[in-house]
XYZ file of C-alpha atoms in Angstrom:
712
model
C 26.760 -8.033 56.928
C 29.559 -6.055 55.330
C 29.850 -2.345 56.005
C 28.144 -0.340 53.250
C 30.435 1.742 51.081
C 29.788 5.033 49.299
C 30.003 4.636 45.543
C 30.833 7.112 42.787
C 27.554 9.055 42.744
C 27.102 9.280 46.483
C 24.523 6.589 47.079
C 25.027 4.210 49.918
C 26.076 0.914 48.423
C 27.909 -2.200 49.322
C 27.530 -5.914 49.368
C 24.180 -7.178 50.532
C 25.995 -10.185 51.972
C 29.470 -10.975 53.186
C 31.430 -14.126 52.584
C 30.349 -15.377 56.012
C 26.658 -14.481 55.698
C 23.971 -16.664 54.172
C 22.672 -15.329 50.905
C 19.695 -12.988 51.368
C 17.373 -11.987 48.547
C 16.236 -8.376 48.172
C 12.476 -8.448 47.716
C 12.578 -5.284 45.600
C 15.211 -6.197 42.990
C 15.735 -9.959 43.613
C 19.497 -9.325 43.588
C 19.185 -8.713 39.833
C 19.017 -12.460 39.315
C 16.245 -13.528 36.910
C 16.257 -17.025 38.406
C 15.126 -15.636 41.753
C 11.976 -14.055 40.322
C 9.087 -16.283 41.497
C 7.541 -18.685 39.018
C 4.271 -16.975 38.230
C 2.556 -16.590 34.868
C 0.153 -13.793 35.706
C 0.631 -10.437 37.377
C 1.007 -11.220 41.087
C 2.029 -8.536 43.541
C 5.199 -6.903 42.295
C 6.429 -9.250 39.594
C 5.312 -11.168 36.525
C 6.644 -13.145 33.576
C 5.579 -12.731 29.978
C 6.915 -14.147 26.714
C 10.221 -15.104 28.318
C 10.666 -11.650 29.862
C 10.743 -11.362 33.645
C 9.589 -8.040 35.038
C 9.674 -6.615 38.551
C 7.403 -3.713 39.480
C 8.413 -1.676 42.502
C 8.513 1.868 43.901
C 11.407 4.296 43.879
C 11.097 5.004 47.591
C 11.312 1.327 48.459
C 14.413 0.902 46.313
C 16.041 3.948 47.924
C 15.382 2.541 51.378
C 16.729 -0.838 50.315
C 19.894 0.776 48.929
C 20.374 2.674 52.181
C 20.157 -0.610 54.076
C 23.009 -2.017 52.001
C 21.487 -3.594 48.866
C 24.140 -2.898 46.284
C 21.942 -3.945 43.357
C 19.214 -1.435 44.289
C 21.921 1.218 44.649
C 23.364 0.428 41.210
C 19.932 0.701 39.583
C 19.193 4.042 41.230
C 22.562 5.435 40.244
C 22.053 4.401 36.644
C 18.677 6.115 36.431
C 19.720 9.308 38.173
C 22.918 9.570 36.122
C 20.767 10.119 33.031
C 17.495 11.646 34.174
C 18.957 14.971 35.307
C 19.457 16.059 31.676
C 15.844 15.334 30.756
C 14.257 18.172 32.712
C 14.066 21.931 32.393
C 12.384 24.429 34.703
C 11.697 21.612 37.140
C 11.867 21.742 40.930
C 12.526 18.228 42.073
C 14.713 15.789 43.866
C 14.948 12.906 41.407
C 15.367 10.362 44.160
C 12.350 11.632 46.099
C 10.186 12.134 43.004
C 10.877 8.674 41.624
C 7.598 6.771 41.540
C 7.196 3.473 39.741
C 10.170 1.426 38.611
C 9.863 -1.429 36.138
C 12.861 -3.755 35.956
C 12.901 -6.031 32.923
C 15.155 -9.057 32.521
C 15.437 -9.816 28.809
C 16.961 -13.105 27.651
C 20.203 -12.633 25.701
C 20.381 -8.911 26.475
C 21.119 -6.617 29.357
C 18.748 -5.262 31.948
C 16.244 -2.584 30.944
C 14.712 -0.228 33.468
C 11.736 2.083 33.050
C 11.443 4.747 35.741
C 8.491 7.129 36.172
C 8.810 10.474 37.917
C 6.475 13.292 38.875
C 7.872 16.789 38.383
C 6.777 20.242 39.534
C 7.465 23.399 37.515
C 9.510 26.094 39.213
C 7.515 28.769 37.381
C 4.173 27.336 38.538
C 4.369 25.224 41.715
C 0.562 25.058 41.864
C 0.345 23.249 38.552
C -0.444 19.567 38.704
C 2.748 17.453 38.694
C 3.772 16.293 35.240
C 4.917 12.706 34.598
C 8.352 12.049 33.127
C 9.636 8.689 31.915
C 13.229 7.535 31.706
C 14.349 4.342 29.931
C 17.815 3.075 30.867
C 19.760 0.015 29.733
C 22.317 -1.709 31.984
C 25.016 -3.885 30.445
C 28.636 -4.953 30.789
C 31.481 -4.673 28.364
C 32.895 -7.922 27.045
C 35.252 -9.446 29.600
C 34.287 -7.177 32.493
C 33.634 -9.119 35.723
C 30.341 -8.510 37.501
C 28.222 -9.844 40.342
C 24.766 -9.776 38.818
C 23.443 -12.574 36.577
C 21.209 -10.070 34.766
C 24.335 -8.440 33.314
C 25.981 -11.568 31.988
C 25.221 -10.537 28.390
C 26.948 -7.459 27.063
C 25.235 -4.893 24.879
C 26.606 -3.604 21.607
C 28.761 -0.542 22.142
C 27.683 2.711 20.504
C 30.223 5.553 20.294
C 28.806 9.022 20.829
C 30.164 10.067 17.440
C 29.785 7.805 14.419
C 32.954 7.520 12.342
C 33.546 5.938 8.953
C 35.686 3.196 10.502
C 32.991 2.299 13.037
C 30.320 2.326 10.351
C 32.283 0.019 8.052
C 33.164 -2.332 10.914
C 29.563 -3.039 11.854
C 28.251 -2.811 8.286
C 30.667 -5.476 7.065
C 29.521 -7.875 9.770
C 25.900 -7.442 8.706
C 26.736 -7.670 5.006
C 28.819 -10.810 5.460
C 26.081 -12.566 7.397
C 23.406 -11.532 4.911
C 25.426 -12.490 1.832
C 26.247 -15.883 3.336
C 22.969 -16.849 4.994
C 20.205 -14.970 3.163
C 20.070 -16.042 -0.498
C 16.761 -14.204 -0.956
C 18.519 -10.921 -0.169
C 20.993 -11.166 -3.013
C 19.605 -8.657 -5.511
C 18.758 -9.854 -9.015
C 21.203 -8.734 -11.667
C 19.279 -6.188 -13.736
C 19.011 -6.330 -17.487
C 20.542 -3.514 -19.501
C 17.108 -1.953 -20.015
C 16.537 -1.846 -16.250
C 19.866 -0.261 -15.372
C 20.061 3.461 -14.784
C 21.522 5.268 -17.774
C 24.187 6.900 -15.613
C 25.962 6.092 -12.392
C 28.723 7.675 -10.306
C 32.186 6.172 -10.568
C 33.946 6.561 -7.194
C 37.100 4.618 -8.130
C 38.947 7.901 -8.642
C 38.197 9.143 -5.110
C 41.884 9.299 -4.156
C 42.321 11.929 -6.866
C 39.707 14.073 -5.150
C 36.825 13.637 -7.555
C 34.080 11.315 -8.757
C 32.451 11.326 -12.169
C 29.359 10.304 -14.047
C 29.665 7.361 -16.422
C 27.157 5.742 -18.746
C 26.192 2.265 -17.607
C 26.667 0.901 -21.119
C 30.370 1.758 -20.893
C 31.177 -0.120 -17.688
C 31.138 -3.713 -16.486
C 28.419 -3.839 -13.853
C 28.969 -5.963 -10.786
C 27.714 -4.150 -7.732
C 26.473 -0.668 -7.017
C 25.179 1.144 -3.965
C 22.156 3.466 -3.967
C 21.583 6.479 -1.729
C 18.178 7.337 -0.301
C 18.141 10.913 0.963
C 15.868 13.853 1.671
C 16.176 16.823 -0.682
C 14.603 19.248 1.771
C 14.511 22.996 1.342
C 18.254 23.140 0.662
C 18.475 21.627 -2.809
C 21.582 19.515 -3.374
C 23.990 19.675 -6.261
C 22.232 18.368 -9.366
C 23.028 17.314 -12.889
C 21.349 19.532 -15.475
C 21.806 19.960 -19.204
C 24.334 22.761 -18.774
C 26.746 20.790 -16.539
C 26.178 17.252 -17.840
C 29.405 17.251 -19.855
C 31.378 18.592 -16.869
C 29.954 15.878 -14.596
C 31.055 13.204 -17.068
C 34.553 14.647 -16.759
C 34.691 15.050 -12.971
C 32.806 16.243 -9.915
C 35.183 17.475 -7.186
C 34.386 15.723 -3.905
C 34.725 19.036 -2.063
C 31.679 20.286 -4.002
C 29.500 17.453 -2.766
C 27.230 18.090 0.227
C 27.961 16.105 3.387
C 25.418 13.335 2.786
C 26.690 12.650 -0.744
C 30.306 12.837 0.400
C 29.696 10.347 3.213
C 27.933 7.969 0.811
C 30.946 8.145 -1.517
C 33.257 7.318 1.410
C 31.191 4.294 2.475
C 30.992 2.998 -1.104
C 34.731 3.310 -1.581
C 35.507 1.737 1.814
C 33.465 -1.314 0.782
C 35.607 -1.524 -2.382
C 32.586 -0.945 -4.566
C 33.128 1.442 -7.472
C 29.606 2.527 -8.377
C 27.113 4.725 -6.525
C 23.673 5.893 -7.650
C 22.329 9.250 -6.411
C 19.141 10.489 -8.049
C 20.000 14.185 -8.157
C 23.312 13.498 -9.916
C 22.445 10.508 -12.104
C 19.215 11.923 -13.563
C 19.263 15.116 -15.647
C 16.883 17.169 -13.565
C 15.808 19.706 -16.202
C 15.261 17.111 -18.929
C 11.650 15.901 -18.613
C 12.127 12.961 -20.964
C 15.225 11.796 -19.105
C 13.526 12.216 -15.729
C 10.472 10.226 -16.784
C 12.563 7.483 -18.379
C 14.724 7.086 -15.286
C 11.928 7.622 -12.768
C 10.048 4.647 -14.234
C 13.077 2.502 -13.360
C 13.674 3.992 -9.920
C 12.134 1.149 -7.918
C 14.169 -1.348 -9.954
C 17.305 0.692 -9.334
C 16.842 0.322 -5.586
C 15.777 -3.307 -5.824
C 18.871 -4.204 -7.861
C 21.340 -2.317 -5.679
C 23.779 -4.321 -3.578
C 22.993 -2.013 -0.662
C 20.974 1.130 -0.053
C 22.282 3.812 2.295
C 19.422 5.690 3.952
C 20.238 9.097 5.461
C 17.230 8.806 7.733
C 17.923 11.632 10.180
C 19.108 14.315 7.764
C 16.506 16.881 6.597
C 18.608 17.738 3.530
C 21.816 16.832 1.759
C 23.885 18.948 4.149
C 23.160 16.823 7.246
C 25.546 13.995 6.446
C 25.517 10.389 7.562
C 28.180 10.633 10.258
C 27.259 12.819 13.187
C 27.019 13.013 16.954
C 24.562 10.550 18.409
C 21.628 11.828 20.421
C 18.275 10.649 21.657
C 15.092 12.683 21.681
C 13.569 13.079 25.119
C 10.667 15.214 26.242
C 11.412 17.833 28.894
C 8.663 19.398 30.957
C 7.862 22.985 30.030
C 5.356 25.471 31.376
C 2.987 25.213 28.421
C 4.054 22.097 26.605
C 6.769 19.508 26.208
C 10.090 20.495 24.719
C 12.021 17.930 22.718
C 15.607 17.777 23.919
C 18.462 16.324 21.911
C 20.229 14.429 24.687
C 23.705 13.035 23.870
C 23.537 9.264 23.567
C 26.388 8.653 25.974
C 27.223 5.547 27.989
C 28.033 6.166 31.643
C 29.833 3.760 34.001
C 28.538 2.892 37.465
C 31.302 1.642 39.747
C 30.815 -0.401 42.898
C 32.838 -2.604 45.228
C 32.078 -6.208 46.048
C 33.242 -8.456 48.858
C 37.019 -8.357 49.008
C 37.098 -4.701 47.937
C 37.025 -5.684 44.243
C 35.999 -2.829 41.947
C 33.358 -3.563 39.315
C 31.895 -1.422 36.562
C 28.426 -1.537 35.026
C 27.642 0.492 31.912
C 24.402 2.433 31.513
C 22.868 4.384 28.675
C 19.526 5.737 27.598
C 17.797 3.148 25.442
C 17.608 4.159 21.743
C 13.864 3.900 22.167
C 12.992 6.067 19.180
C 14.898 3.840 16.753
C 13.561 0.663 18.321
C 9.921 1.726 18.365
C 10.190 3.070 14.810
C 11.462 -0.158 13.289
C 9.449 -2.446 15.542
C 6.359 -0.581 14.468
C 5.004 1.030 17.617
C 5.401 4.622 16.407
C 4.977 6.486 13.111
C 8.036 7.303 11.055
C 8.677 10.920 12.014
C 12.232 11.140 10.682
C 12.871 13.667 7.883
C 13.427 10.965 5.268
C 11.113 8.278 6.609
C 8.139 10.617 6.530
C 8.578 11.304 2.790
C 6.405 9.589 0.203
C 9.198 8.846 -2.268
C 11.236 7.126 0.447
C 8.679 4.366 1.008
C 9.401 2.535 -2.229
C 13.114 3.191 -1.776
C 12.947 1.411 1.569
C 10.676 -1.450 0.607
C 12.204 -2.231 -2.772
C 15.811 -2.326 -1.567
C 17.066 -5.806 -0.693
C 19.347 -4.428 2.006
C 19.329 -1.047 3.702
C 21.630 0.600 6.217
C 19.818 3.369 8.081
C 21.690 6.282 9.604
C 19.273 6.998 12.456
C 20.141 9.801 14.861
C 20.409 7.293 17.728
C 22.202 4.372 16.097
C 22.792 2.385 12.925
C 19.954 0.071 11.895
C 20.140 -2.768 9.380
C 17.185 -4.130 7.442
C 17.164 -6.885 4.866
C 14.446 -9.282 3.767
C 15.358 -11.722 6.519
C 16.486 -9.605 9.441
C 16.249 -6.415 11.444
C 19.280 -5.453 13.515
C 20.643 -2.424 15.306
C 23.953 -1.282 16.647
C 23.081 -1.777 20.323
C 21.537 -5.224 19.575
C 18.254 -4.286 21.259
C 16.104 -4.794 18.157
C 17.517 -8.286 17.677
C 16.480 -9.240 21.203
C 12.969 -7.824 20.846
C 12.501 -9.567 17.504
C 13.526 -12.929 18.973
C 10.918 -12.582 21.730
C 8.064 -11.083 19.782
C 5.098 -13.342 19.085
C 2.587 -12.979 16.252
C 0.180 -10.161 17.031
C -3.409 -9.557 15.967
C -3.842 -8.080 12.461
C -5.231 -4.763 13.734
C -2.103 -3.993 15.760
C 0.150 -4.737 12.787
C -1.910 -3.014 10.115
C 0.447 -0.040 9.859
C 3.553 -2.193 10.182
C 6.058 -2.883 7.471
C 8.592 -3.974 10.075
C 10.576 -6.097 7.636
C 11.036 -6.057 3.901
C 9.492 -9.518 3.722
C 6.105 -7.809 3.995
C 6.529 -6.311 0.540
C 8.805 -8.838 -1.183
C 5.976 -11.282 -1.742
C 6.747 -14.347 -3.768
C 5.723 -14.464 -7.381
C 2.497 -16.365 -7.905
C 1.292 -15.282 -4.471
C -2.470 -15.446 -4.165
C -4.174 -12.458 -5.723
C -6.073 -11.755 -2.506
C -2.814 -11.596 -0.530
C -1.261 -9.186 -3.020
C -4.370 -6.969 -3.118
C -4.605 -6.893 0.672
C -0.985 -5.767 0.909
C -1.559 -3.124 -1.770
C -4.485 -1.521 0.059
C -2.535 -1.685 3.299
C 0.431 -0.073 1.569
C -1.732 2.733 0.161
C -3.096 3.461 3.642
C 0.421 3.882 5.000
C 1.669 5.778 1.955
C -1.175 8.282 2.175
C 0.169 9.570 5.512
C 3.541 10.546 4.032
C 4.740 13.885 2.691
C 5.474 15.028 -0.842
C 6.919 18.238 -2.206
C 4.417 18.384 -5.073
C 0.810 17.242 -5.229
C 1.475 15.936 -8.743
C 3.889 13.347 -7.272
C 1.124 11.405 -5.490
C 0.935 8.624 -8.080
C 4.493 8.785 -9.497
C 6.012 8.277 -6.030
C 4.263 4.926 -5.665
C 4.367 3.794 -9.298
C 7.513 1.718 -8.792
C 5.740 -0.308 -6.146
C 2.741 -0.653 -8.458
C 5.001 -2.049 -11.161
C 6.432 -4.529 -8.644
C 2.983 -5.615 -7.458
C 1.809 -6.160 -11.024
C 4.384 -8.916 -11.411
C 3.245 -10.804 -8.321
C -0.261 -11.770 -9.445
C -2.705 -11.002 -12.289
C -4.192 -7.715 -11.100
C -5.566 -6.415 -14.368
C -5.421 -2.766 -15.391
C -3.831 -0.111 -13.180
C -6.260 2.792 -12.746
C -4.991 5.859 -10.849
C -3.800 3.813 -7.864
C -6.479 1.089 -8.073
C -6.458 -2.327 -9.739
C -9.303 -3.225 -12.094
C -9.731 -6.705 -10.603
C -10.545 -5.125 -7.226
C -12.355 -1.938 -8.211
C -15.387 -2.342 -5.954
C -13.385 -2.731 -2.745
C -10.736 -0.236 -3.814
C -13.376 2.482 -4.218
C -14.183 2.193 -0.486
C -11.351 4.330 0.849
C -12.277 6.827 3.521
C -10.884 10.077 4.771
C -9.533 9.110 8.194
C -9.404 10.938 11.514
C -12.322 13.294 10.989
C -14.130 13.730 14.337
C -17.883 13.181 14.365
C -18.619 16.533 15.955
C -16.096 18.928 14.580
C -15.745 21.149 11.543
C -12.239 19.947 10.737
C -13.636 18.577 7.484
C -13.237 22.084 6.127
C -9.480 21.478 5.907
C -9.855 18.673 3.364
C -8.312 19.759 0.079
C -9.512 17.775 -2.920
C -7.476 17.591 -6.103
C -10.067 18.472 -8.745
C -7.753 17.384 -11.567
C -7.774 13.813 -10.258
C -10.605 11.352 -10.796
C -12.898 11.530 -7.780
C -13.121 7.754 -7.260
C -9.373 7.373 -6.562
C -7.829 7.710 -3.114
C -5.205 9.906 -4.812
C -7.787 12.690 -5.120
C -7.522 13.581 -1.412
C -3.881 12.663 -0.795
C -1.721 15.713 -1.334
C 1.336 14.942 0.772
C 1.642 18.671 1.397
C 1.160 18.545 5.151
C -2.635 18.360 5.393
C -4.033 15.540 7.482
C -5.521 13.774 4.458
C -5.157 10.065 4.968
C -7.039 7.707 2.672
C -7.644 4.617 4.760
C -8.676 1.086 3.863
C -8.204 -0.182 7.393
C -11.837 -0.850 8.285
C -12.845 -2.545 5.057
C -9.831 -4.866 5.354
C -10.480 -5.589 9.017
C -14.231 -6.185 8.805
C -14.180 -8.013 5.486
C -15.556 -7.157 2.078
C -18.660 -8.766 0.593
C -19.632 -7.104 -2.663
C -23.342 -6.452 -3.025
C -24.894 -8.685 -5.669
C -26.234 -5.677 -7.565
C -22.984 -3.706 -7.646
C -20.543 -3.703 -10.516
C -17.780 -1.318 -11.608
C -15.600 -1.307 -14.705
C -13.615 1.227 -16.706
C -15.645 3.072 -19.313
C -14.200 2.238 -22.724
C -10.538 1.299 -23.108
C -8.970 3.168 -20.230
C -6.199 2.578 -17.756
C -2.681 1.340 -18.145
C -1.232 -2.100 -17.771
C 1.749 -1.147 -15.686
C 3.986 -3.828 -17.211
C 3.729 -2.146 -20.615
C 6.942 -0.132 -20.878
C 5.419 2.016 -23.616
C 2.918 3.458 -21.157
C 4.074 6.366 -19.049
C 2.697 5.691 -15.552
C 3.386 9.281 -14.491
C 1.076 10.988 -16.959
C -2.272 10.467 -15.263
C -5.120 11.881 -17.350
C -8.136 13.411 -15.643
C -10.755 11.859 -17.943
C -10.741 8.273 -16.711
C -14.305 7.331 -15.820
C -15.951 4.267 -14.341
C -19.237 2.711 -15.388
C -20.948 1.695 -12.162
C -24.253 -0.051 -11.502
C -25.893 -0.788 -8.166
C -28.717 -0.011 -5.750
C -29.158 3.746 -6.017
C -31.064 6.249 -3.824
C -31.372 10.033 -3.482
C -30.723 11.577 -0.036
C -30.727 15.062 1.503
C -27.608 16.714 2.871
C -27.980 18.281 6.326
C -25.726 19.919 8.903
C -26.462 19.280 12.575
C -25.146 21.729 15.170
C -25.886 20.032 18.460
C -22.246 19.588 19.489
C -20.190 21.484 16.961
C -20.782 20.384 13.365
C -21.882 16.969 12.185
C -22.682 16.267 8.539
C -25.532 13.838 7.927
C -27.568 12.373 5.102
C -31.312 12.059 5.519
C -33.511 9.410 3.862
C -37.131 8.634 4.776
C -36.747 10.270 8.185
C -33.525 8.430 9.080
C -30.230 10.298 9.398
C -26.738 8.812 9.106
C -23.441 10.571 9.674
C -21.002 10.480 6.742
C -17.459 11.541 5.867
C -17.060 14.158 3.111
C -14.222 13.892 0.608
C -13.831 17.660 0.261
C -14.752 21.000 1.780
C -18.413 21.433 0.877
C -18.284 25.158 1.615
C -15.552 26.010 -0.903
C -16.521 27.147 -4.431
C -16.107 24.459 -7.061
C -17.580 21.119 -8.108
C -17.777 19.893 -4.498
C -19.598 22.906 -3.089
C -22.832 21.693 -1.488
C -25.404 23.646 0.487
C -27.599 22.361 3.262
C -30.763 20.768 1.917
C -29.207 19.877 -1.427
C -29.873 16.426 -2.846
C -27.040 13.908 -3.121
C -27.040 10.259 -4.152
C -25.845 7.026 -2.582
C -24.905 3.709 -4.155
C -24.501 0.522 -2.107
C -21.181 -1.226 -2.689
C -20.746 -3.782 0.070
C -22.246 -5.416 3.119
C -20.105 -7.053 5.795
C -20.265 -8.289 9.370
C -18.603 -6.538 12.294
C -16.799 -9.175 14.318
C -17.151 -7.147 17.494
C -20.929 -6.669 17.516
C -22.128 -9.109 14.846
C -24.103 -6.289 13.256
C -24.456 -5.610 9.531
C -22.281 -2.928 7.989
C -23.220 -1.163 4.786
C -20.474 0.508 2.790
C -21.853 3.310 0.658
C -20.331 5.837 -1.745
C -21.873 9.331 -1.649
C -22.216 10.993 -5.065
C -23.093 14.367 -6.527
C -24.461 14.883 -10.026
C -22.280 16.858 -12.403
C -23.502 19.122 -15.175
C -23.223 16.226 -17.621
C -26.276 13.977 -17.708
C -25.713 10.647 -15.937
C -22.221 11.577 -14.719
C -21.407 11.879 -11.005
C -18.457 12.670 -8.779
C -17.706 10.885 -5.565
C -18.042 13.409 -2.692
C -18.161 11.248 0.421
C -18.217 7.890 2.143
C -20.751 6.335 4.493
C -20.393 3.350 6.827
C -23.695 2.294 8.327
C -22.753 0.604 11.578
C -25.563 2.072 13.676
C -27.218 -1.230 14.667
C -29.054 -1.415 11.383
C -30.386 2.141 11.561
C -29.908 2.513 7.820
C -30.746 -1.093 6.996
C -33.964 -0.104 5.216
C -32.339 2.554 3.048
C -31.845 0.204 0.107
C -34.754 -2.205 0.650
C -36.833 -0.751 -2.188
C -33.991 0.831 -4.140
C -33.717 0.262 -7.858
C -30.571 -0.581 -9.768
C -29.132 2.299 -11.753
C -26.148 2.506 -14.084
C -24.135 5.713 -13.886
C -20.736 7.134 -14.768
C -18.353 8.284 -11.997
C -15.720 10.748 -13.162
């Protein structure tokens, strides 16, 4: 066996075999050759195969010992991990090599080698504290043309510079645009009619003169335009108002534009496109009529754009699109975890093979945050992605380029792609997953760009799913709850006959749509006191509890969609009188939502008693004929106002639906909790009840009579 050599980071390395030795296989890393991993389908010992991925599970200590004995592949893996993990810790007393626990080596077809290493760390400030786990995800790859020994590295990863430049952005963007324009006919945006075009747009053709200017769309020949999706944030960007409108038609000096706007102008010009749409500049912000006219068309503006640029990582217009790359990693702290912004830098690992030939393997931290965000395994916590207005901007755009803090990401109706090529590899391997795991996923635009004449049930399912996701997002003003989703509502109305649009609900699906629930309220906690109900909104709409102002007020349809909806034979709901708006009617302003819409509802109706149980914290229950059921309030019952309710007060329940739980084959009753208002026969929705207690409340409605009431 050849004499081991010391490599660049001080680990003992060298060839595991010499030219005269028979080939030996390391039982810890299998010489980084996927073909040497045993043919097993299930987890057996230290290796398994799944969905085309081959994974080895081993221990850090075993790999260290193997590297010391001369296994160059184990040494390369350890070097790659330790080259990155040292920057992930703070206030930690550890020897990374000694504290390395489990190592998961994944061989992914068509991509490099991915390694997940788990450590246990001890705080310097508190050595007695229980060791804290730390995870490190590292990708191994080779540059194009670089020789290497290991079959796992035969596919190179996409290079990602630590600083994104305009030239780099345009280089990769053009490749994605060319492929999409050539191979994805569904992604070519429809040419909008004159009535659908924004009134104004930015002309960037005069960029070389140092300025851009507003022009009226009626005065130019439209071909292509780009739209910008950005976060206003606390630092308000430059805007067009009545007082500077004339000046902006003349010119807007580029030096006066904030970084995000300036970068968008540069990208637009570099693509040889002359028109750019930015909401704060193309809409007169202090002209209510202009804002409402243009806001109604906003979804169409994004849908008709040739490309949308999404400044995903920037909290305001000052952040820009081009910046230093970093990845967010959690560092151990005495009291909590600290999020570190670790530079997203590739590092070479050099080693010598037989014949003293020098080789180089590249390593980098995996852009895990970007991958998990777009593949749907984590919520969108970016400044822009967490905003309510941005959802329709993302979903309605045919093509979007995202400026994520880790890398560029491309999304069109047919494809997801990223700069490092990792998302493409995951997408090619991913199999269809159960509906529950994908409920919160809009991983591709194809989920929202349903075909016209899609089945009404499909469209309605997607709408309720969309509302559930939308209700978790943030808004600057409570009054924006319905306007920020109205563009999507207009789009949905053209996919199937949905009837009248009623404060976020469709008249053809009123019964099911009334069964939203306030999510994430623990059974035995008083966190319900934080629910803030919008008293100006009709109580039967999910929009009444969704503020977007930072409270944890999610209106969820997840359970009713998962378990199935079977409307009770006695239940019926319809608008009282001629109410609502058909969203296609351009004469109707979808942003002016009146507070007097009421529903005429009939169904099995009972009176119950409200009680508070204090066995383990607080639990709110309804009592009927000696049987108690826990329920979810829609508002803080202790606060003064129409929802204030004292213990022992009488409330009412109306049965809407019965369904079957697939897990336990037990009946579920879906009930709306109501409180009488001062007006005779008029009620407000104040809560929601799911009876899934093995039929505990089955007898509640056995002798109930049908009543017809009004819900305001």
